[in-house]
PDB file of C-alpha atoms in Angstrom:
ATOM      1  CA  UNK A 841       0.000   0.000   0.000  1.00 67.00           C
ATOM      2  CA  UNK A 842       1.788   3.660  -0.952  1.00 90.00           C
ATOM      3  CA  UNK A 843       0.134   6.719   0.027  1.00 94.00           C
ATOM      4  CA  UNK A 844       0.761  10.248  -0.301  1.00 97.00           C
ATOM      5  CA  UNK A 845      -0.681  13.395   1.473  1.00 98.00           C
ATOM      6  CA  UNK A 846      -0.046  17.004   0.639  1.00 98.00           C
ATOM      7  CA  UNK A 847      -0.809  19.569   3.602  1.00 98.00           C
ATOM      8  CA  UNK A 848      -1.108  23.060   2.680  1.00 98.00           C
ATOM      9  CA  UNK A 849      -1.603  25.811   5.232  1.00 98.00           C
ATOM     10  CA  UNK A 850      -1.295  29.796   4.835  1.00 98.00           C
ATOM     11  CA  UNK A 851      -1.038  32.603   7.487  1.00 98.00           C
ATOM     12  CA  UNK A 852       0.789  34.949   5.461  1.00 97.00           C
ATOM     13  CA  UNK A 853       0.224  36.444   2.098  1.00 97.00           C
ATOM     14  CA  UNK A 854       2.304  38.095  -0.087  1.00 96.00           C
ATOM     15  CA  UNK A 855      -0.046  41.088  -1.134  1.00 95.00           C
ATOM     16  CA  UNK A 856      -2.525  41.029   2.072  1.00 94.00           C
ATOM     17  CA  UNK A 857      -2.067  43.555   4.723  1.00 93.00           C
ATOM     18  CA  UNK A 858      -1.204  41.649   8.350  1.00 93.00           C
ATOM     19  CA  UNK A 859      -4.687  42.784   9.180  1.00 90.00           C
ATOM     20  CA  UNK A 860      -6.141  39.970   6.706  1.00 92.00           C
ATOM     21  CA  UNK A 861      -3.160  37.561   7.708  1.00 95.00           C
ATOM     22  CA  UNK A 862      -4.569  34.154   9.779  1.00 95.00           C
ATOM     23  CA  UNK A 863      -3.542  32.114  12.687  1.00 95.00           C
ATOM     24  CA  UNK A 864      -4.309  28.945  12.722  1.00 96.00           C
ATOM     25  CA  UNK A 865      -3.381  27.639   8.733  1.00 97.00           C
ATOM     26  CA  UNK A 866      -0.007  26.816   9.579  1.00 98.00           C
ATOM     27  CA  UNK A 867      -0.773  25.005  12.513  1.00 98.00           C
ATOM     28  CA  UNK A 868      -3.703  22.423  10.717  1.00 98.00           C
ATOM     29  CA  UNK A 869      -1.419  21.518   8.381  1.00 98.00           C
ATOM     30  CA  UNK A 870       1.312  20.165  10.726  1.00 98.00           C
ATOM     31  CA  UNK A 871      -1.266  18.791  12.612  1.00 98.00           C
ATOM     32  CA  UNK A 872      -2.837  17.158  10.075  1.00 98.00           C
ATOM     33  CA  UNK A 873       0.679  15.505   8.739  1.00 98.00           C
ATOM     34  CA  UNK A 874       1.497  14.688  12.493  1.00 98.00           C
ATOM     35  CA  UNK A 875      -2.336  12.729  12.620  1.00 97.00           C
ATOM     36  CA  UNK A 876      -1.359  10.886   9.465  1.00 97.00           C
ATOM     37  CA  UNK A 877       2.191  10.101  10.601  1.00 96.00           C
ATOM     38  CA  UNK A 878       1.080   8.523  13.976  1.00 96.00           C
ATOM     39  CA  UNK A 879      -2.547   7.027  13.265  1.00 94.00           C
ATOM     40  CA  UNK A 880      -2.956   6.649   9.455  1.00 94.00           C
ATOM     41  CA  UNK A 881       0.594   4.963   8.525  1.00 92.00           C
ATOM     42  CA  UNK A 882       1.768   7.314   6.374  1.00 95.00           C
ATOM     43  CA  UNK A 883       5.694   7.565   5.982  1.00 95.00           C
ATOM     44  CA  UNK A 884       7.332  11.049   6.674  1.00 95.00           C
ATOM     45  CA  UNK A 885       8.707  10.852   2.747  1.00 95.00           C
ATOM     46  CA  UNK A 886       5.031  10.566   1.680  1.00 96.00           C
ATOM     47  CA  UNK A 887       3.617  13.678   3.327  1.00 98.00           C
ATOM     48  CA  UNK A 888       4.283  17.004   1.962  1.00 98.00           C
ATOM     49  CA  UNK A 889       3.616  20.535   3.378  1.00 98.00           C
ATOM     50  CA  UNK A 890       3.240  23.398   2.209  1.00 98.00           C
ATOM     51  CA  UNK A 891       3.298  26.529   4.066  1.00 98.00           C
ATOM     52  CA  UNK A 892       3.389  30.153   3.533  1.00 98.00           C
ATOM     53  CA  UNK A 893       5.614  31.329   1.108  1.00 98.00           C
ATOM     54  CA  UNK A 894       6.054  27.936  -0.283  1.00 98.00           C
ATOM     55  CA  UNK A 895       2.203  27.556  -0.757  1.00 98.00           C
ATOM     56  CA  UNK A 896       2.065  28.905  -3.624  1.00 98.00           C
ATOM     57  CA  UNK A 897      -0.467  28.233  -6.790  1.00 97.00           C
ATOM     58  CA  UNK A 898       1.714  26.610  -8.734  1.00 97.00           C
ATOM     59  CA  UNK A 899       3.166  24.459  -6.258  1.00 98.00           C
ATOM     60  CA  UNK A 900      -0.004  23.410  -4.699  1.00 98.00           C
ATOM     61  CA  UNK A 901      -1.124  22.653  -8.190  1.00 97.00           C
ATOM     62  CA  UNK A 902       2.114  21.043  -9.002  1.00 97.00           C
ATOM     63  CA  UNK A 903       2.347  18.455  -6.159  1.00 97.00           C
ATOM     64  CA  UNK A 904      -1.562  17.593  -6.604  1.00 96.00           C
ATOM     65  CA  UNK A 905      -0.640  17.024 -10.395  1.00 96.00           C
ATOM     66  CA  UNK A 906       2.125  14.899  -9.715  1.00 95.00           C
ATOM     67  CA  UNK A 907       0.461  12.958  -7.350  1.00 95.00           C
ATOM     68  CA  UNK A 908      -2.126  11.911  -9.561  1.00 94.00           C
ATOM     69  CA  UNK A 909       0.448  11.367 -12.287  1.00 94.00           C
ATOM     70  CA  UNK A 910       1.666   8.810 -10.221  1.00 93.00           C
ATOM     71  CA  UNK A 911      -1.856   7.413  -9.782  1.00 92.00           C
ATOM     72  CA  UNK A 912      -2.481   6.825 -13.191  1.00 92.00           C
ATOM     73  CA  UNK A 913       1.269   5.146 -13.496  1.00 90.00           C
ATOM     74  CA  UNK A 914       1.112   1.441 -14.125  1.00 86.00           C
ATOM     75  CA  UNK A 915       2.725  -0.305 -11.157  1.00 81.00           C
ATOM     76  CA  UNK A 916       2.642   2.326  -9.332  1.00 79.00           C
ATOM     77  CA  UNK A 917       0.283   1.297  -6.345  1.00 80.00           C
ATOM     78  CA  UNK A 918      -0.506   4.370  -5.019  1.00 90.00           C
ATOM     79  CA  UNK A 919      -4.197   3.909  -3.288  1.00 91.00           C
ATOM     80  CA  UNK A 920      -4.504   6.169  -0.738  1.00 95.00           C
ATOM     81  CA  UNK A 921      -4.080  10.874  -1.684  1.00 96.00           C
ATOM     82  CA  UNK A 922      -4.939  12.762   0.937  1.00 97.00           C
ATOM     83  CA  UNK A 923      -4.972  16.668  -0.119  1.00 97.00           C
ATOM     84  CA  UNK A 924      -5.893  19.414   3.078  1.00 97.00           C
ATOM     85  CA  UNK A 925      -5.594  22.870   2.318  1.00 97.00           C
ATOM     86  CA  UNK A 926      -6.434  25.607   5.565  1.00 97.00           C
ATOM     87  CA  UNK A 927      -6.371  28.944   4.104  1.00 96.00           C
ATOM     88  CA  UNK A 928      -8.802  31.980   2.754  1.00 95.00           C
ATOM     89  CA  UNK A 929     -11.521  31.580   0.333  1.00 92.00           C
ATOM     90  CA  UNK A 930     -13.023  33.735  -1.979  1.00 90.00           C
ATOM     91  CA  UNK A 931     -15.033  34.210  -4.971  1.00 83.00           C
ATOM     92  CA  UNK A 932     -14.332  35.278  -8.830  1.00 82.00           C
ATOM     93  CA  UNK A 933     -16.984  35.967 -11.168  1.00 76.00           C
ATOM     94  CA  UNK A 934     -17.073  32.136 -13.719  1.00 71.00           C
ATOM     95  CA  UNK A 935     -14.151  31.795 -15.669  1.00 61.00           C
ATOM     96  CA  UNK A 936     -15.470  28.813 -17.696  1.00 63.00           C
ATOM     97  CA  UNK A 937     -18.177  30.734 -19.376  1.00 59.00           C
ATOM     98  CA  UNK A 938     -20.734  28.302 -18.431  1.00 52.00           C
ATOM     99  CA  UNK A 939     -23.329  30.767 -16.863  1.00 45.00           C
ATOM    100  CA  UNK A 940     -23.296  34.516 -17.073  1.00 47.00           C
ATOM    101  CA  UNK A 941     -24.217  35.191 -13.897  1.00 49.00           C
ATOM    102  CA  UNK A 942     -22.427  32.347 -11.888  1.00 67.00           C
ATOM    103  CA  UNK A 943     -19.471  32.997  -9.024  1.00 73.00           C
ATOM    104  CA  UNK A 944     -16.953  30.243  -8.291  1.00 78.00           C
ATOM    105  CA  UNK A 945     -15.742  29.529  -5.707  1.00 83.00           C
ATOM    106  CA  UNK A 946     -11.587  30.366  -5.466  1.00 90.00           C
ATOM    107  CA  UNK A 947      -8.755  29.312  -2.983  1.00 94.00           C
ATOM    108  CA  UNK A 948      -5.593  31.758  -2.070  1.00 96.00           C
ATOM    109  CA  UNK A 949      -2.644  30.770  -2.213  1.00 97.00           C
ATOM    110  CA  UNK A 950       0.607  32.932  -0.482  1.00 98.00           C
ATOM    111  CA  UNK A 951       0.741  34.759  -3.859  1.00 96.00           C
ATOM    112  CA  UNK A 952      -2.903  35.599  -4.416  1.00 96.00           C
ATOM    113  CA  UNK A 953      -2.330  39.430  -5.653  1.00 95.00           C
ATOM    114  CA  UNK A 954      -5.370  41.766  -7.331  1.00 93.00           C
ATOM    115  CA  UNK A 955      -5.964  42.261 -11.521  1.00 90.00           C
ATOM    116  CA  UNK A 956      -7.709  44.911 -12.247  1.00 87.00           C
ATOM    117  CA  UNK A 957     -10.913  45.277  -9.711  1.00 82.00           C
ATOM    118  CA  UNK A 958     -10.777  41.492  -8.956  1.00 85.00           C
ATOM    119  CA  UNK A 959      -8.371  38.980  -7.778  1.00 90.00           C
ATOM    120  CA  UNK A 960      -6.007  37.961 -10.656  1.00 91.00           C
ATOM    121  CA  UNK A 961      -6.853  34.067 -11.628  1.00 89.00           C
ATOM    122  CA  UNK A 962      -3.546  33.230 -12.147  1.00 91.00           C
ATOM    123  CA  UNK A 963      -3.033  33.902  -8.468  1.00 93.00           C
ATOM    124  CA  UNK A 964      -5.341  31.298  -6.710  1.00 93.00           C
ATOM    125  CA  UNK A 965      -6.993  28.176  -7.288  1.00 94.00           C
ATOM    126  CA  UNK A 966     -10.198  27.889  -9.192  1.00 90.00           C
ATOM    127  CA  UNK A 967     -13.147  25.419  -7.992  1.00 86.00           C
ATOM    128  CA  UNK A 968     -12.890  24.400 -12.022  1.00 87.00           C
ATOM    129  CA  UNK A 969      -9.145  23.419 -11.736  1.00 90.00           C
ATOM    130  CA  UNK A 970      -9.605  21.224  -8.781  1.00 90.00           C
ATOM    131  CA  UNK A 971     -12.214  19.551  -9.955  1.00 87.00           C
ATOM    132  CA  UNK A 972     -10.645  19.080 -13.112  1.00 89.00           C
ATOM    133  CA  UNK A 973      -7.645  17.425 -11.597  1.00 90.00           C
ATOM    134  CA  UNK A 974      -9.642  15.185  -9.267  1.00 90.00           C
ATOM    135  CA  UNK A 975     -11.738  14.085 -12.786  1.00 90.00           C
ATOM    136  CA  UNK A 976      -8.166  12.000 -13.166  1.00 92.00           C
ATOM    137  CA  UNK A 977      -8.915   9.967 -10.173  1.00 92.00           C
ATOM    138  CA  UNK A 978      -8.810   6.042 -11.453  1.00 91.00           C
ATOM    139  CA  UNK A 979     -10.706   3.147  -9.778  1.00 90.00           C
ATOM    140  CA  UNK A 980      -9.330   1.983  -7.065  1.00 90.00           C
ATOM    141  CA  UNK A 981      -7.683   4.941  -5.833  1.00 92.00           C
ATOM    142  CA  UNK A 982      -8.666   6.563  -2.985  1.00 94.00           C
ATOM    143  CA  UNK A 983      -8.769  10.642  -2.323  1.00 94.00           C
ATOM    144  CA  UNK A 984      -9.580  12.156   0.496  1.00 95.00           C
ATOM    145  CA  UNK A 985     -10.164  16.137   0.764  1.00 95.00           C
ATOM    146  CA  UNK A 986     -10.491  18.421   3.648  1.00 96.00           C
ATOM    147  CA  UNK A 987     -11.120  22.216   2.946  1.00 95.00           C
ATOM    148  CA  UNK A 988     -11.107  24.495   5.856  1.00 96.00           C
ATOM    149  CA  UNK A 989     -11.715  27.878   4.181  1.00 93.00           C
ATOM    150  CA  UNK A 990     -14.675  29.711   2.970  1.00 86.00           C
ATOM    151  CA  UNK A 991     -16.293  31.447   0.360  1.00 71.00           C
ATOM    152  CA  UNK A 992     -19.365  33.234   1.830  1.00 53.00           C
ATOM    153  CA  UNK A 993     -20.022  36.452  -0.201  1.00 45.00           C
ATOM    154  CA  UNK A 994     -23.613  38.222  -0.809  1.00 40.00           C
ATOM    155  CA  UNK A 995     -24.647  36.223   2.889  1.00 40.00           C
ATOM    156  CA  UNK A 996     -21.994  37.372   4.541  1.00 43.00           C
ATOM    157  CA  UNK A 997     -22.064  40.069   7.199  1.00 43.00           C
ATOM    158  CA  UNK A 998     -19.969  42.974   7.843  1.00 41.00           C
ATOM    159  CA  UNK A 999     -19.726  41.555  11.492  1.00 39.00           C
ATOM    160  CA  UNK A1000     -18.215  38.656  10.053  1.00 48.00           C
ATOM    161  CA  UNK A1001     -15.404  40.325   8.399  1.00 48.00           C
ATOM    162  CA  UNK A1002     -13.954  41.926  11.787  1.00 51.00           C
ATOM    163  CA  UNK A1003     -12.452  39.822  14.513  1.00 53.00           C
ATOM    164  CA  UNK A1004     -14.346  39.216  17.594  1.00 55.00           C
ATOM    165  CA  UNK A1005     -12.846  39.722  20.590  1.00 48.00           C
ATOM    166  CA  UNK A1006     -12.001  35.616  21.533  1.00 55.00           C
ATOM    167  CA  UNK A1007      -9.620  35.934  18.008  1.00 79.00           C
ATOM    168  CA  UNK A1008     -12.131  33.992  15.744  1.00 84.00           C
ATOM    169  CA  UNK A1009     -12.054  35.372  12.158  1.00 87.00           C
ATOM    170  CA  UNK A1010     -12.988  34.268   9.066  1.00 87.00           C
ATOM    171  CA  UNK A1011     -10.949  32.585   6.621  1.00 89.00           C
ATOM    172  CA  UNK A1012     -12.608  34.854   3.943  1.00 89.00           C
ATOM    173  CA  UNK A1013     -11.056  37.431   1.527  1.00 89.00           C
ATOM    174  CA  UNK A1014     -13.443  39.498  -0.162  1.00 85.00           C
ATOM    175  CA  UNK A1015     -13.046  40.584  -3.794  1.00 78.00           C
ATOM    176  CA  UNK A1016     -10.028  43.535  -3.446  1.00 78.00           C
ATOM    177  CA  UNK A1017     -12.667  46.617  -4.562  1.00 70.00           C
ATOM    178  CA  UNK A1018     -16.465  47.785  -4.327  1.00 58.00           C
ATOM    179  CA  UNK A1019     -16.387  46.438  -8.098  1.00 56.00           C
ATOM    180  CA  UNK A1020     -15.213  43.401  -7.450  1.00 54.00           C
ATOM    181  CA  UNK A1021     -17.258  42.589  -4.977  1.00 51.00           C
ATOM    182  CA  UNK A1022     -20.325  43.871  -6.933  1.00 52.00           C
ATOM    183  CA  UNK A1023     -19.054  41.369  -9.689  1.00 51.00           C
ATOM    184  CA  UNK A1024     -19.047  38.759  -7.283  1.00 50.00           C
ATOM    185  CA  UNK A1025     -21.712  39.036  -5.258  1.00 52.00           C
ATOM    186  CA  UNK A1026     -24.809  40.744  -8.273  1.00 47.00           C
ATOM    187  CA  UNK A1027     -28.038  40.026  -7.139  1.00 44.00           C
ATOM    188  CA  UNK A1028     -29.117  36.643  -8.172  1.00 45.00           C
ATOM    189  CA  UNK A1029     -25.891  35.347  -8.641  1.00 46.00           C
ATOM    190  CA  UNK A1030     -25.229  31.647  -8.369  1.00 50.00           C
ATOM    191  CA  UNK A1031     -21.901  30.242  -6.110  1.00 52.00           C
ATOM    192  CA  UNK A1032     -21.333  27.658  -7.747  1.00 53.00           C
ATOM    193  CA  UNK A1033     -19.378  25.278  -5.484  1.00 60.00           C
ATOM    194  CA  UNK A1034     -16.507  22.140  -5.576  1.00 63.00           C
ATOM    195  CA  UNK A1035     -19.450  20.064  -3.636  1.00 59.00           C
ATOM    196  CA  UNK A1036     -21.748  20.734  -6.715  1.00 62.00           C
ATOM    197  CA  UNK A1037     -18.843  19.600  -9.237  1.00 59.00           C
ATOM    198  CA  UNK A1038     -18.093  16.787  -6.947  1.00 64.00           C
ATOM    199  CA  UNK A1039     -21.339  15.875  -6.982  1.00 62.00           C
ATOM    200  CA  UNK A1040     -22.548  16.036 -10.603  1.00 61.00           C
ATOM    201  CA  UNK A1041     -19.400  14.544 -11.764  1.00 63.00           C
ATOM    202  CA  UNK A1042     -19.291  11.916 -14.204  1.00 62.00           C
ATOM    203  CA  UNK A1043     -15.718  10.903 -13.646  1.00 64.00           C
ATOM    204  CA  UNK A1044     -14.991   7.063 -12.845  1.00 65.00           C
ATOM    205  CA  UNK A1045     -13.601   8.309  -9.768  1.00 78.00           C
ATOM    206  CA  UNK A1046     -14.891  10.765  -7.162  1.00 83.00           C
ATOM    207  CA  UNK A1047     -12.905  11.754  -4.420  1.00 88.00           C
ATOM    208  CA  UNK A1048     -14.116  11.891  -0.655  1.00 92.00           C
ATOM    209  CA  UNK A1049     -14.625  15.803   0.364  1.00 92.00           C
ATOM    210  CA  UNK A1050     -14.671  17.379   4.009  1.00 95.00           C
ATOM    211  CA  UNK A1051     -15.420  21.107   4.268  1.00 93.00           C
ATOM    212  CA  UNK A1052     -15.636  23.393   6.634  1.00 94.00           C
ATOM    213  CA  UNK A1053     -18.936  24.876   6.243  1.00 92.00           C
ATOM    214  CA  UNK A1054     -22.061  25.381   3.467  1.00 88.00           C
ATOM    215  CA  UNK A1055     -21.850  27.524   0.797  1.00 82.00           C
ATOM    216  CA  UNK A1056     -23.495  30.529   2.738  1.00 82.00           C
ATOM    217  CA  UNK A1057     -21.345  30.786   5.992  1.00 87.00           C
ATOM    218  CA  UNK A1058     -17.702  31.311   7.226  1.00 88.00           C
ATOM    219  CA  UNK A1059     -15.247  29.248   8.466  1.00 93.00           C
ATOM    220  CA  UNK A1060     -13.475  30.044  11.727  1.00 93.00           C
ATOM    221  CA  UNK A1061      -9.944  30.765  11.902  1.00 95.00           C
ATOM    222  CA  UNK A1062     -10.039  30.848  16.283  1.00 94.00           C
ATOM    223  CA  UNK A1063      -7.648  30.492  19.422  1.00 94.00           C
ATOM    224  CA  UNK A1064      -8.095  27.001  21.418  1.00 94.00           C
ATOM    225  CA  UNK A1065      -6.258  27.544  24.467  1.00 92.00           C
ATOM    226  CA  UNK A1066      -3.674  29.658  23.636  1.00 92.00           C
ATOM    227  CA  UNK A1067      -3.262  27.910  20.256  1.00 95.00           C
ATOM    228  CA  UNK A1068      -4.406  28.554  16.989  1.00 96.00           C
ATOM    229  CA  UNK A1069      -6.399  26.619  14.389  1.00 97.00           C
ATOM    230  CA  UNK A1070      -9.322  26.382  12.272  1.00 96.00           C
ATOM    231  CA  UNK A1071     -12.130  25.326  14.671  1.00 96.00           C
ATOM    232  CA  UNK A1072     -13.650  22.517  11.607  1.00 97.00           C
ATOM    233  CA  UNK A1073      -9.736  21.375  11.858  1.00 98.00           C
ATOM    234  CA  UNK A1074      -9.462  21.244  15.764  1.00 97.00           C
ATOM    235  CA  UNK A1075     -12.341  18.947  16.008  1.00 97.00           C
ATOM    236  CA  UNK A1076     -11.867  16.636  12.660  1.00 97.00           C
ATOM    237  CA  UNK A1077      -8.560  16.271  14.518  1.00 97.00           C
ATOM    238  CA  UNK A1078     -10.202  14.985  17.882  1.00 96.00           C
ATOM    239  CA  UNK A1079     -13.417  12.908  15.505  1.00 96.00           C
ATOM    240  CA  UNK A1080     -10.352  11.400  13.571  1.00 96.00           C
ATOM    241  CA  UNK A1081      -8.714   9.763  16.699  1.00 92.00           C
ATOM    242  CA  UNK A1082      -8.541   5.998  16.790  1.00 89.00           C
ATOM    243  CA  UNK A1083     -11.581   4.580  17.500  1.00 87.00           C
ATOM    244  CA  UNK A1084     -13.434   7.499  18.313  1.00 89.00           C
ATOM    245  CA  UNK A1085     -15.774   7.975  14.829  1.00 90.00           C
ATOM    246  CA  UNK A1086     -16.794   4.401  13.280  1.00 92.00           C
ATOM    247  CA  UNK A1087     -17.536   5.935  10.020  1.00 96.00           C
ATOM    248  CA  UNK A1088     -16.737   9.471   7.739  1.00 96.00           C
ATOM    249  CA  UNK A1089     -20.748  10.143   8.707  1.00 97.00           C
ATOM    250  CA  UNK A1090     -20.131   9.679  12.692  1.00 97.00           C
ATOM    251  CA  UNK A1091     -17.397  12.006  12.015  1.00 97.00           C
ATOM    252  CA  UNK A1092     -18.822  14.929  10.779  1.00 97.00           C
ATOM    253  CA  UNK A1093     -21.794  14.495  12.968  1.00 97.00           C
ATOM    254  CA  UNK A1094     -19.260  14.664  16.014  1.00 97.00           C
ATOM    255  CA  UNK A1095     -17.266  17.539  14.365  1.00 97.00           C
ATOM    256  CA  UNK A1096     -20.913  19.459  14.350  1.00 97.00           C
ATOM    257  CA  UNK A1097     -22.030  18.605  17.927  1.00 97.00           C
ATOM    258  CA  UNK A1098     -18.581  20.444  19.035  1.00 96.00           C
ATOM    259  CA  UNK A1099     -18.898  23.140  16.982  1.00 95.00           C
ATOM    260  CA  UNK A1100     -22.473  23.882  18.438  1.00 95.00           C
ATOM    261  CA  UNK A1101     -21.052  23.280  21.636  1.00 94.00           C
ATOM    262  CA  UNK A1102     -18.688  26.246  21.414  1.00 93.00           C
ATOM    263  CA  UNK A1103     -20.917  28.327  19.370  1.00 91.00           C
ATOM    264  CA  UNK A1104     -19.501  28.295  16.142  1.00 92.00           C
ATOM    265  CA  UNK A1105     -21.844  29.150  13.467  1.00 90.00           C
ATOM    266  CA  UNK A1106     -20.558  26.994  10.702  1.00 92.00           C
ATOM    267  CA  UNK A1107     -21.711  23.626   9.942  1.00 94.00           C
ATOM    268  CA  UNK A1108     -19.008  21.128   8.355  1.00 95.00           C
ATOM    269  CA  UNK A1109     -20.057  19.173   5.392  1.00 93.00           C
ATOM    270  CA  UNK A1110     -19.059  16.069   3.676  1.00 93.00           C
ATOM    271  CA  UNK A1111     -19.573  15.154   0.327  1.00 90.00           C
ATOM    272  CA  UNK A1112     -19.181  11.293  -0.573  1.00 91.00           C
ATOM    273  CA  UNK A1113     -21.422   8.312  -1.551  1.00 89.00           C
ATOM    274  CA  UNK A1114     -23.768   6.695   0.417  1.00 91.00           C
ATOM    275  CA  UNK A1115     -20.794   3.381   0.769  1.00 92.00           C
ATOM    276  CA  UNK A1116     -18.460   6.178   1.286  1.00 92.00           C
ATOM    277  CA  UNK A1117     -20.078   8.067   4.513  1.00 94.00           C
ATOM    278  CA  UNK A1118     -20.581   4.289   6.022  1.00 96.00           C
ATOM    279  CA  UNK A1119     -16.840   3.583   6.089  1.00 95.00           C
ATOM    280  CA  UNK A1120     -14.109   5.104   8.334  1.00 94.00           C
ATOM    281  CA  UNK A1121     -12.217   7.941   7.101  1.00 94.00           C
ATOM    282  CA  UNK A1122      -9.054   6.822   5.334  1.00 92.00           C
ATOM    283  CA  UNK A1123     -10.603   3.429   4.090  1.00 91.00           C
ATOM    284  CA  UNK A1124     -11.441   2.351   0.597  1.00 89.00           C
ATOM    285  CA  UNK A1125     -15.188   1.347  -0.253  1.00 87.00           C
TER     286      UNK A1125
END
């Protein structure tokens, strides 16, 4: 059995005042390698992280490309991608031309700068490029996602966008200017998200997706004790502990109960087939 795992987490970004800087990215992605070291079997030469200045789009995009390069290699034996990626979300009027009035969702990397009155594509990750990598999937192979960012934009509150006073924040960069954002969020515009491409995909393959939060709300970037993380992250972390969750759906039931608990707004979500919510995380169905 061969596995890999890519962990990317930003705090930092190149062209974002400190003000818009996070916490807790950093942080979930060690963790996250550290869970899958210790509990999951993966080697430390299999697991590679990606933080800050060296999370950038094309080397996020690079590793995930190789990775499933490798997957499609005959021989090759890799069964088991794990991609996690803690970091700010935001949304870009469609690139693909699909839909004229349709926003997609869009991940920043460290070197996510502005074009013009929106953010420059070339500078983050589109929902369509994902997606279009994980349409390479083959049988047999399993990929497991966790996204803990959001991409909340006409719903989202000006309260949202300041930090409280217990250091939660969102892990949400609006569109850099008024036009932007009126690009982005245009009355009656559709967010078109990865969990709808995951979803309606026709690929042979479909990979297993955690997120933060729905479509409509923010994640929390938020201080546990002196430490930070991203508060879906800090309790996937706890769900994903041996033989505390049986299955991915006992999971992300527990991850919700704790959120309500400490009065987080968001509501984690998991995208996956009916066989693949009834097995443990990490496991093949």
């Amino acid at each position: 059995m061969s596995h890999f795992a890519l962990c990317v987490g930003i705090n930092r970004f190149e062209n974002l005042p400190m003000s818009s800087w996070l916490n807790g990215g950093v942080n979930d992605a060690a963790d996250v390698s550290a869970l899958l070291s210790r509990d999951f079997a993966f080697a430390d030469s299999s697991i590679t992280v990606l933080t800050d200045q060296a999370a950038t789009k094309d080397a996020v995009l690079g590793a995930l490309t190789e990775a499933l390069d490798r997957a499609n290699l005959p021989g090759e034996h890799l069964d088991h991608i794990v991609f996690t990626m803690s970091s700010h979300g935001t949304q870009v009027p469609d690139t693909s031309g699909d839909e004229a009035d349709q926003v997609d969702e869009a991940f920043a990397t460290y070197d996510l700068r502005q074009n013009g009155a929106a953010w420059d594509a070339s500078s983050l990750i589109l929902d369509d490029e994902l997606h279009q990598l994980f349409t390479r999937l083959p049988k047999g192979v399993l990929l497991d996602v966790i996204l803990d960012t959001c991409h909340s934009g006409s719903g989202l509150r000006a309260m949202d966008l300041v930090p409280t006073l217990d250091d939660r924040r969102p892990r949400f960069v609006p569109p850099p200017t008024p036009l932007g954002r009126d690009g982005a969020e245009a009355e009656g515009a559709d967010t078109r998200t990865l969990r709808d491409l995951v979803r309606t995909s026709k690929a042979a393959a479909k990979p297993v997706l955690f997120a933060a939060c729905r479509a409509d709300q923010t994640a929390a970037d938020a201080n546990f004790d002196g430490r930070y993380s991203g508060a879906f992250t800090h309790f996937l972390l706890d769900a994903l502990q041996p033989g505390v969750a049986p299955s991915r759906a006992a999971v992300i039931k527990q991850v919700n109960v704790k959120l309500r608990g400490r009065k987080f707004a968001q509501r984690a979500q998991l995208e996956a087939s009916a066989p693949g919510k009834a097995t443990a995380w990490g496991t093949a169905f």
